[in-house]
mmCIF file of C-alpha atoms in Angstrom:
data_model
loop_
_atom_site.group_PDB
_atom_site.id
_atom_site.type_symbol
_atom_site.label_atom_id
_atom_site.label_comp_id
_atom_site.label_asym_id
_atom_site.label_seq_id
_atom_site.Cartn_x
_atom_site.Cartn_y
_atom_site.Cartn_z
ATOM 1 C CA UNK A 1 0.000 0.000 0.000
ATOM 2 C CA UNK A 2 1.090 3.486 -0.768
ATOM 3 C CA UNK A 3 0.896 6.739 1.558
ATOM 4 C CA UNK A 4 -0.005 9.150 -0.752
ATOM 5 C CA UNK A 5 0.627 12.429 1.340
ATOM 6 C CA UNK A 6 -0.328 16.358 0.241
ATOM 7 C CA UNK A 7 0.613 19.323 2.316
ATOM 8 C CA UNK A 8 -1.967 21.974 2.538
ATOM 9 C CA UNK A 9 -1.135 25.522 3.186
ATOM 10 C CA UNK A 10 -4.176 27.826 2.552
ATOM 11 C CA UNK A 11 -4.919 25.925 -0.288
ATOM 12 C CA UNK A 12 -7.968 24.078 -0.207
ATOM 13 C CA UNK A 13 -9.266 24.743 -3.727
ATOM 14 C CA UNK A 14 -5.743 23.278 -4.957
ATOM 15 C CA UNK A 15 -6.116 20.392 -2.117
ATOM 16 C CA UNK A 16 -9.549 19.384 -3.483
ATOM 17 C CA UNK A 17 -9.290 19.464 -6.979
ATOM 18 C CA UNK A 18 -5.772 16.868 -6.280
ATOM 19 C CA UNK A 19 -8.259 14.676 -4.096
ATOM 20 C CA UNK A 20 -10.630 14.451 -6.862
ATOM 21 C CA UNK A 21 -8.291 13.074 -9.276
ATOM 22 C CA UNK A 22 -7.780 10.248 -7.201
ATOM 23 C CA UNK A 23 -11.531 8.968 -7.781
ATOM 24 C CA UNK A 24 -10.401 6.415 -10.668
ATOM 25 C CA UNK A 25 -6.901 5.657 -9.407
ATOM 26 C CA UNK A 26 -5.305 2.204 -9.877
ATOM 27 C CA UNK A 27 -3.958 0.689 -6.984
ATOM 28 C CA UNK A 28 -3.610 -0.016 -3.540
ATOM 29 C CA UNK A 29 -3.246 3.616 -0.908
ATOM 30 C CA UNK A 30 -4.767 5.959 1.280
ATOM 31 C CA UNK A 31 -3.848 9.666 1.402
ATOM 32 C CA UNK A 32 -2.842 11.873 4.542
ATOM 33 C CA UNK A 33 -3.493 14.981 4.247
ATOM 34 C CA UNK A 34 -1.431 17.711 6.266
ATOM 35 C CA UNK A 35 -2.845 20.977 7.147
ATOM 36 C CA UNK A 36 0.400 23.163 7.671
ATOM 37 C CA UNK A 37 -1.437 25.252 9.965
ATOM 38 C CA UNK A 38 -3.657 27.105 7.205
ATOM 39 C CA UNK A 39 -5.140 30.309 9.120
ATOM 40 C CA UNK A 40 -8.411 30.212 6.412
ATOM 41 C CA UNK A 41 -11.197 27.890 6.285
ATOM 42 C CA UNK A 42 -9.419 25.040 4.700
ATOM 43 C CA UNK A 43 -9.567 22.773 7.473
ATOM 44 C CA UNK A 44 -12.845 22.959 7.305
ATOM 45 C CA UNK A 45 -13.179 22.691 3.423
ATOM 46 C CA UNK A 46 -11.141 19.528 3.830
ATOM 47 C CA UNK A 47 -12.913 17.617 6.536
ATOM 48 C CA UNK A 48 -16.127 18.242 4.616
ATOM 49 C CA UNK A 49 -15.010 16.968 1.495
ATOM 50 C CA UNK A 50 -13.202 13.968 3.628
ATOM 51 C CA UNK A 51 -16.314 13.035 5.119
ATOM 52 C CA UNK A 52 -18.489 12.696 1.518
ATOM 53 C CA UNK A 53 -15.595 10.763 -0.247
ATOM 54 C CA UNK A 54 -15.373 6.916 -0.641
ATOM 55 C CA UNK A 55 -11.691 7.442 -0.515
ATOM 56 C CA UNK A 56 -9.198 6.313 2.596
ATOM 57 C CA UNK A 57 -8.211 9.818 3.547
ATOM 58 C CA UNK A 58 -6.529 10.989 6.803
ATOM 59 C CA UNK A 59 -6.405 14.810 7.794
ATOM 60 C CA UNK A 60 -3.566 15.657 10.371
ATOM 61 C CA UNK A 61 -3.967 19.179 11.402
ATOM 62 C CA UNK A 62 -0.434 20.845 12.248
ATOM 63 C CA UNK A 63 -0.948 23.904 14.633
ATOM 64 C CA UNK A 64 1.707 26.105 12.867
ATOM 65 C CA UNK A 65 3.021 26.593 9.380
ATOM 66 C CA UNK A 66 6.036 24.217 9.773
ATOM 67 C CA UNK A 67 7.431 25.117 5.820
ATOM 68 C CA UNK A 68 7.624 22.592 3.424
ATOM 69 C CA UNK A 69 10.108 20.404 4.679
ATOM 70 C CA UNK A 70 9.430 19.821 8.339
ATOM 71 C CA UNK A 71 5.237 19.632 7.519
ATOM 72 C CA UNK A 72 6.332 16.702 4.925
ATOM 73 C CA UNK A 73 8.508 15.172 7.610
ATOM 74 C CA UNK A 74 5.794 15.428 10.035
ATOM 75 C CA UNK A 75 3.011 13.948 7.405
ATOM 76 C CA UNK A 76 5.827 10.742 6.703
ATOM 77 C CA UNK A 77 6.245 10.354 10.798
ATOM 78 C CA UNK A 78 1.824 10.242 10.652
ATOM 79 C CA UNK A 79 1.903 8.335 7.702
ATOM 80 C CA UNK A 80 4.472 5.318 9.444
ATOM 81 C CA UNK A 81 1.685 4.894 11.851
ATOM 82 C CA UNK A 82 -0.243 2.554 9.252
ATOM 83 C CA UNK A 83 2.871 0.945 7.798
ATOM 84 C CA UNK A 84 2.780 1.816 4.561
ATOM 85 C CA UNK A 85 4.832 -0.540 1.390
ATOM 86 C CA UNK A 86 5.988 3.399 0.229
ATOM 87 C CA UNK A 87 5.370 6.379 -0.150
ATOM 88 C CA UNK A 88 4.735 9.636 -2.847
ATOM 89 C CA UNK A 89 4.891 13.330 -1.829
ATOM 90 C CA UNK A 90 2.566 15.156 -4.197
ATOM 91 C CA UNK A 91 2.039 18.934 -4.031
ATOM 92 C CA UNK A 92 -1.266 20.276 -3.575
ATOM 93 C CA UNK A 93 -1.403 21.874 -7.032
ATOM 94 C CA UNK A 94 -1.089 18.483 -8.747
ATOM 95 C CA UNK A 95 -3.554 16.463 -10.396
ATOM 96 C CA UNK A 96 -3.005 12.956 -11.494
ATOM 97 C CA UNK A 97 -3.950 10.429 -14.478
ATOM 98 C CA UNK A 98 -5.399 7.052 -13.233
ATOM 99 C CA UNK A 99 -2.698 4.743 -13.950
ATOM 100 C CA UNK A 100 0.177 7.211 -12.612
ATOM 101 C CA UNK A 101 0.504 5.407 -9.790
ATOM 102 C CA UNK A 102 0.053 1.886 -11.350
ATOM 103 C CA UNK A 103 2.739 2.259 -13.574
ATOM 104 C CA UNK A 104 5.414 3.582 -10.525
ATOM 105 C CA UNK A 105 4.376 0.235 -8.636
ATOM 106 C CA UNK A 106 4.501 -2.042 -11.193
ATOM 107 C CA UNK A 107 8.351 -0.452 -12.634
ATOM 108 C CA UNK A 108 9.672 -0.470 -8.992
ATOM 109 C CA UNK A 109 8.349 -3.831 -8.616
ATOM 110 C CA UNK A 110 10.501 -4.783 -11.822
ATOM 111 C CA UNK A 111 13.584 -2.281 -11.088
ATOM 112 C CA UNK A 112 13.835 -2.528 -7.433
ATOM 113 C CA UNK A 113 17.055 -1.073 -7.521
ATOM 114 C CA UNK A 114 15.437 2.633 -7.632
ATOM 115 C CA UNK A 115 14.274 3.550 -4.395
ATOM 116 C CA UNK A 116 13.709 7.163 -5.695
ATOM 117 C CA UNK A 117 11.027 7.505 -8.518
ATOM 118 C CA UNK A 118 9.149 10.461 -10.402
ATOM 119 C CA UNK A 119 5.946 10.614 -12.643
ATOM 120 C CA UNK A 120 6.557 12.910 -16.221
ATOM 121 C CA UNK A 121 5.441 16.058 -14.348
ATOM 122 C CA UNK A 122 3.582 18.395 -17.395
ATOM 123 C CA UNK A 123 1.711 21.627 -17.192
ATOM 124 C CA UNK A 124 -1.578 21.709 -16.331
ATOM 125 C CA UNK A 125 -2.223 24.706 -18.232
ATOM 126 C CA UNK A 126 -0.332 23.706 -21.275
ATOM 127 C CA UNK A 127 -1.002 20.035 -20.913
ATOM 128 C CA UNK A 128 1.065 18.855 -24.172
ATOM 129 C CA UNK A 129 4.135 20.601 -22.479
ATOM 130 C CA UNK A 130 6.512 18.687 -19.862
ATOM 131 C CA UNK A 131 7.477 21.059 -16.757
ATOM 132 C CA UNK A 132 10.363 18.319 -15.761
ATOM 133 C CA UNK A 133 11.397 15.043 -15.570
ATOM 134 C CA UNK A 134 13.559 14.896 -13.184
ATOM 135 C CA UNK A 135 17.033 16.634 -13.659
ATOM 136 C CA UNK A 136 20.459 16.281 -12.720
ATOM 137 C CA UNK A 137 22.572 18.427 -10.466
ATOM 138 C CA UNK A 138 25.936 19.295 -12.220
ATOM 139 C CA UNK A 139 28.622 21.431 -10.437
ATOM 140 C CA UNK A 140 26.003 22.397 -7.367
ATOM 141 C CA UNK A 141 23.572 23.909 -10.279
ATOM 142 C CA UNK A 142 19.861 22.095 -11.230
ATOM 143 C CA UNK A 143 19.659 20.948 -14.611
ATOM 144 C CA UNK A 144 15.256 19.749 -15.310
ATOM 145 C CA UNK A 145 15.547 17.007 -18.144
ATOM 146 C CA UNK A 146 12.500 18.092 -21.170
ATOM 147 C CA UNK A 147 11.366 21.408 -19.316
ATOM 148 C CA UNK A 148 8.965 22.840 -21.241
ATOM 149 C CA UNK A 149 9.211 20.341 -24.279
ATOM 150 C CA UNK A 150 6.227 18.905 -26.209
ATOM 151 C CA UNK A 151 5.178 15.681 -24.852
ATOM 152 C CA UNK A 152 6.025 14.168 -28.119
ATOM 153 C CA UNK A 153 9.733 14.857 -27.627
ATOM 154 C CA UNK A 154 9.742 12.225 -24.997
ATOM 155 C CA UNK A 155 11.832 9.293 -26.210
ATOM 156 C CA UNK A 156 9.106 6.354 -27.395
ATOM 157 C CA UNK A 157 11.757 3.715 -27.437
ATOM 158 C CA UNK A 158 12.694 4.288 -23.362
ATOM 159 C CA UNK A 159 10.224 3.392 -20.694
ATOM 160 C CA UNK A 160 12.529 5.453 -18.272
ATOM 161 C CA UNK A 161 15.678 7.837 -17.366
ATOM 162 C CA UNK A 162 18.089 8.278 -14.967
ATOM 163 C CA UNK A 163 18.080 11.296 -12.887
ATOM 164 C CA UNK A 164 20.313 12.927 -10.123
ATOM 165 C CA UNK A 165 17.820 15.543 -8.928
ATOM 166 C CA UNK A 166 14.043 15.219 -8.358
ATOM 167 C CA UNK A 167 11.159 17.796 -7.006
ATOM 168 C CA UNK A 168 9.614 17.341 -4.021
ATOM 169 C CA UNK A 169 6.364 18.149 -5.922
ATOM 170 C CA UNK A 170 5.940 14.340 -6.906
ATOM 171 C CA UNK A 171 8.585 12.319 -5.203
ATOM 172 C CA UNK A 172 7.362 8.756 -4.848
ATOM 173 C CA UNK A 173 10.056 6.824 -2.669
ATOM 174 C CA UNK A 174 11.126 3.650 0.123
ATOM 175 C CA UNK A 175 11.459 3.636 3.583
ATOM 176 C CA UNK A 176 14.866 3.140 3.457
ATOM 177 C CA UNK A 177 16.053 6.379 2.175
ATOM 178 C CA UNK A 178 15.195 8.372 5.408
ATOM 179 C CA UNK A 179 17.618 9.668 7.356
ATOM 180 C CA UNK A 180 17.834 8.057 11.018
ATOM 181 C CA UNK A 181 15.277 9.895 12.381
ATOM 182 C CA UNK A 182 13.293 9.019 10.071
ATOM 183 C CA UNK A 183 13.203 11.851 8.331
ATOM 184 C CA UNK A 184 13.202 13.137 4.123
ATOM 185 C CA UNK A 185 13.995 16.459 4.308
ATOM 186 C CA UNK A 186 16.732 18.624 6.149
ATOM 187 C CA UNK A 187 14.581 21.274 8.284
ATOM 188 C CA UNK A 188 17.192 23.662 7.956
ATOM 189 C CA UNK A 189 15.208 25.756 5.100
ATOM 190 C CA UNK A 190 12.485 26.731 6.091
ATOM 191 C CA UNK A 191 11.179 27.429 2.417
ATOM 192 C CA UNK A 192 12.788 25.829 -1.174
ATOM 193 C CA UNK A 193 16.174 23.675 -1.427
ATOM 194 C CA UNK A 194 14.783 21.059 0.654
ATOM 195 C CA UNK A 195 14.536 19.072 -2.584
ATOM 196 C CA UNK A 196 18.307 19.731 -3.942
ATOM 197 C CA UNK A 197 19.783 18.996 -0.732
ATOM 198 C CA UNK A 198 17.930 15.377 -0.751
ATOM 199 C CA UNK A 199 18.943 15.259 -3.846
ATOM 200 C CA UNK A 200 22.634 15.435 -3.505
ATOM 201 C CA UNK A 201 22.170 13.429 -0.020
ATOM 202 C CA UNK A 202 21.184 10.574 -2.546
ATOM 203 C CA UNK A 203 23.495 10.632 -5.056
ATOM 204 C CA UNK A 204 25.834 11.059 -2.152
ATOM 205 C CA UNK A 205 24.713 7.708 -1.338
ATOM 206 C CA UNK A 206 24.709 6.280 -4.503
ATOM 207 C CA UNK A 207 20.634 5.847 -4.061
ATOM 208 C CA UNK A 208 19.488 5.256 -7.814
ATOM 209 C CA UNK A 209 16.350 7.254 -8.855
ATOM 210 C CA UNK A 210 14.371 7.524 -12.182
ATOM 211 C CA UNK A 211 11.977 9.271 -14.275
ATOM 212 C CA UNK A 212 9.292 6.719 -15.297
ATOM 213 C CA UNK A 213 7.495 8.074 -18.468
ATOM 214 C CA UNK A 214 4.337 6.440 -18.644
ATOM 215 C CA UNK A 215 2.919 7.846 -15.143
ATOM 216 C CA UNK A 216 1.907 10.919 -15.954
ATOM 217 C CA UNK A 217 1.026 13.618 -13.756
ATOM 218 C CA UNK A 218 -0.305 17.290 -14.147
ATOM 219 C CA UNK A 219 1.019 20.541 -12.357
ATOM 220 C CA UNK A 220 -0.477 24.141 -12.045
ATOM 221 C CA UNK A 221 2.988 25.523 -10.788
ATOM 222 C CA UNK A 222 3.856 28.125 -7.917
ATOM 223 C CA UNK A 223 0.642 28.551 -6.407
ATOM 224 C CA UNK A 224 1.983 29.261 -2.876
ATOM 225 C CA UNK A 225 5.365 30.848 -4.475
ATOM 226 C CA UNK A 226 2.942 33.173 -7.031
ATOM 227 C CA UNK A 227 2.046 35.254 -3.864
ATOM 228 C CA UNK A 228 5.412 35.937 -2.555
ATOM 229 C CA UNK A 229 7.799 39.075 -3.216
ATOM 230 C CA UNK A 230 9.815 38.672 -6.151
ATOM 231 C CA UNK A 231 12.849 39.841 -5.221
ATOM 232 C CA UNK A 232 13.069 38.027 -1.466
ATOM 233 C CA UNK A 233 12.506 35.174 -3.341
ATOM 234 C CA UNK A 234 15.222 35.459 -5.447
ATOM 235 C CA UNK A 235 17.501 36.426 -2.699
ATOM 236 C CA UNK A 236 16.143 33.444 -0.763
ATOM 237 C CA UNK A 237 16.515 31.202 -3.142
ATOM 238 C CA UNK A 238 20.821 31.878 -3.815
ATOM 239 C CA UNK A 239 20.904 32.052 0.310
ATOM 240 C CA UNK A 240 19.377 28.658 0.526
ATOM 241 C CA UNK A 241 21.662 27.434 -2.133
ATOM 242 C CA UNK A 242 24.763 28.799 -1.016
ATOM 243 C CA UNK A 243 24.178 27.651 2.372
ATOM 244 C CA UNK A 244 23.521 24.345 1.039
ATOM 245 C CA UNK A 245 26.603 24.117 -0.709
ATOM 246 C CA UNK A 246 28.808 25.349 1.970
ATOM 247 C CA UNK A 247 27.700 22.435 4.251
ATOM 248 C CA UNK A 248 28.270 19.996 1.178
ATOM 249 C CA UNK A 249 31.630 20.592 0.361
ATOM 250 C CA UNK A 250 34.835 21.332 1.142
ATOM 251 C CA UNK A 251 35.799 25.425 2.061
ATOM 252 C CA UNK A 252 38.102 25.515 -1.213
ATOM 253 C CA UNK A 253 35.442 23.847 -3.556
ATOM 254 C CA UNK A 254 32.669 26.385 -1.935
ATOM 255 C CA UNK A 255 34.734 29.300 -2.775
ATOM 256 C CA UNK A 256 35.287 28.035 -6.586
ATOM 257 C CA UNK A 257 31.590 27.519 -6.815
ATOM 258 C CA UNK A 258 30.895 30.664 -5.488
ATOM 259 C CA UNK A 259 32.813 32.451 -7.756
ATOM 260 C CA UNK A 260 32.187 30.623 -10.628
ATOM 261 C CA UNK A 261 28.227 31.595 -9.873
ATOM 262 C CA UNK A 262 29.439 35.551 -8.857
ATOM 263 C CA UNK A 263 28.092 36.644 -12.549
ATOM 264 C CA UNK A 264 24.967 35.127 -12.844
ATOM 265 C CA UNK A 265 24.225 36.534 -9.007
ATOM 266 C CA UNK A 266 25.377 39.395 -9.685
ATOM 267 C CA UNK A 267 23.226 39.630 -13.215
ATOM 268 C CA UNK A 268 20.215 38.707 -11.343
ATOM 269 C CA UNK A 269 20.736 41.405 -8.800
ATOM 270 C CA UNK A 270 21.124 44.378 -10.818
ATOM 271 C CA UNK A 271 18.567 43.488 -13.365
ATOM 272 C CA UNK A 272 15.971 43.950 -10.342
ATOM 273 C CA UNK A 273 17.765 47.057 -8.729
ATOM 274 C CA UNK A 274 19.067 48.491 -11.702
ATOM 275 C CA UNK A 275 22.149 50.207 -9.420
ATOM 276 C CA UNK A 276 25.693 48.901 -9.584
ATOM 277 C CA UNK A 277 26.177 49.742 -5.701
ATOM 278 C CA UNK A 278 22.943 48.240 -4.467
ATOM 279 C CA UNK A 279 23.984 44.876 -6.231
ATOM 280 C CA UNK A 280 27.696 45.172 -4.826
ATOM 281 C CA UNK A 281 26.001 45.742 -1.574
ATOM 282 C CA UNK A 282 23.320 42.547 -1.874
ATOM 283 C CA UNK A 283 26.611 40.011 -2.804
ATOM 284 C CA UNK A 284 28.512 41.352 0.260
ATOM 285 C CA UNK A 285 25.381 40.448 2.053
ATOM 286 C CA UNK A 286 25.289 37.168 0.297
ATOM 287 C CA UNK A 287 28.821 35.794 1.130
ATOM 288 C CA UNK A 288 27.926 37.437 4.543
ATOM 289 C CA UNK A 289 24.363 35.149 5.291
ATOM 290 C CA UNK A 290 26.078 32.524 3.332
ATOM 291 C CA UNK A 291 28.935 32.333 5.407
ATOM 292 C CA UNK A 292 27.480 32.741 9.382
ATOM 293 C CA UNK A 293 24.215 31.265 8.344
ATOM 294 C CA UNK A 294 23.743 27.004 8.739
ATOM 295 C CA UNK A 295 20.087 27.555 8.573
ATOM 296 C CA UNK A 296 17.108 29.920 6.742
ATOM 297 C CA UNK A 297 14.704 30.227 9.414
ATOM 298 C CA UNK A 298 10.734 30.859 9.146
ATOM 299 C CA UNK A 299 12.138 34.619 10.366
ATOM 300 C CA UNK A 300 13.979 34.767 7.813
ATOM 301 C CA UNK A 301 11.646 33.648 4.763
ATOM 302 C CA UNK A 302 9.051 35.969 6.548
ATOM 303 C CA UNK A 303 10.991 39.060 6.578
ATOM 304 C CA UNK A 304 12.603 38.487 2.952
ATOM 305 C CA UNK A 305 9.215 37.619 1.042
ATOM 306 C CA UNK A 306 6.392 38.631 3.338
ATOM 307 C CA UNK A 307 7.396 41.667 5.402
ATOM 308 C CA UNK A 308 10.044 42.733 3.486
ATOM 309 C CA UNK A 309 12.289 43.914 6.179
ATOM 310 C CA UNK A 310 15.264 41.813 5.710
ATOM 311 C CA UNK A 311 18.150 44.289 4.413
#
């Protein structure tokens, strides 16, 4: 049996619509369902819909917004409780085909070698285009394999690929791969790189994963990230990464990677300031954060993308 698990934040239109795309699923699983401490009437929303539907769903109501990667831990550590054969993160903004899940079962159960697997993610609202399948992670940067591709460019003669870096929007996996505590995710972001970090942790490891192309799922993209500042974001997203990359390698490789990266940073930085000495002043703060930082804190994703209050 599968735990299918979906992390609500706010989002019970999103949360719904997912649920209702598992009425003619194939295949043996229940889904939890994780409120991340929504502060609108999703809860409500949820439990209503729960109680009408001849599904096997579970609502665990989390008293605070956790972020992404600890509510996910804490929906896996819910989810253990009815020992589950595996498991599949899904986000909230996903909907799926009936024999996705089918067709992840039935390759694991013939490749049990990957413990790590991934539906062909496409757009929802372009659904003939691929938003990734998987990716791989070369010199500490993402690389998503067919991103934004016609469906048709998907190879017909290959049931599968090999990937080095997976989402956490649909990340269908073993027991086995947790950490010791039982845990997916590092907690030390509180928002974004959760995904890259597992995904260097497994290759790391030498964990195989794998794009299977013939479970197909659909994804509206950035519904939660759509309502955040722009610019925090951005500067969130580099201080996550460069964090992440500190604590993966060695001081000398950090420093190479970090100044192999310097243009593209810096790029991204003046194209939304437009002032030379604003951007030299955001990359001091960069290797500054990056440097006396082992963690990006719910503070600190608040003050960068919702209070913006940060600098």
């Amino acid at each position: 049996m599968t735990a299918i698990i979906i992390l609500n934040w706010n989002g019970a239109d999103d949360t719904i619509s997912c649920l209702n795309s598992f009425s003619s699923v194939t295949g043996n699983f229940f889904i939890v369902v994780t409120d991340n401490g929504s502060n609108d009437d999703s809860t409500d929303r949820i439990k209503k819909y729960i109680d009408k539907s001849p599904l096997k769903i579970y609502l665990q109501e989390l008293k605070s917004n956790y972020g992404f990667a600890k509510g996910n831990n804490m929906a896996i550590s819910f989810a253990l409780k009815f020992c589950p054969d595996n498991f599949l993160l899904l986000n909230n903004d996903t909907e799926v085909t009936p024999s996705f899940l089918k067709n992840l079962i039935d390759f694991s159960t013939n490749n049990s070698n990957y413990r790590v697997l991934t539906p062909q993610i496409r757009l929802y609202n372009s659904k003939d285009k691929i938003w990734n399948c998987g990716g791989s992670i070369i010199f500490g940067m993402r690389c998503y394999y067919f991103a934004n591709k016609k469906i048709d460019s998907i190879p017909k003669t290959k049931k599968f690929l090999n990937i080095s870096f997976i989402t956490g929007c649909a990340l269908f996996f073993y027991s086995d791969v947790l950490s010791n505590d039982g845990k997916l995710f590092t907690e030390r972001f509180f928002f974004g790189e959760e995904d890259f970090e597992f995904s260097l942790r497994m290759k790391r490891k030498k964990i195989d994963m794998a794009c299977v192309f013939n479970s197909v799922i659909y994804h509206k993209v950035g519904s939660a990230a759509s309502k955040m500042d722009y610019f925090g974001k951005l500067y969130l997203h580099y201080l996550n990464r460069f964090i992440n990359i500190r604590l993966n390698s060695n001081g000398f490789k950090f420093k190479f990677w970090r100044l192999v990266n310097m243009p593209f940073v810096l790029k991204h930085f003046y194209y939304n300031t437009k002032s030379i000495s604003k951007t030299l002043s955001l990359w001091k703060k960069l290797k500054e954060d990056s440097i006396k930082k082992d963690r990006v804190s719910k503070d600190d994703f608040k003050s960068l993308v919702i209070n913006k209050d940060y600098f």
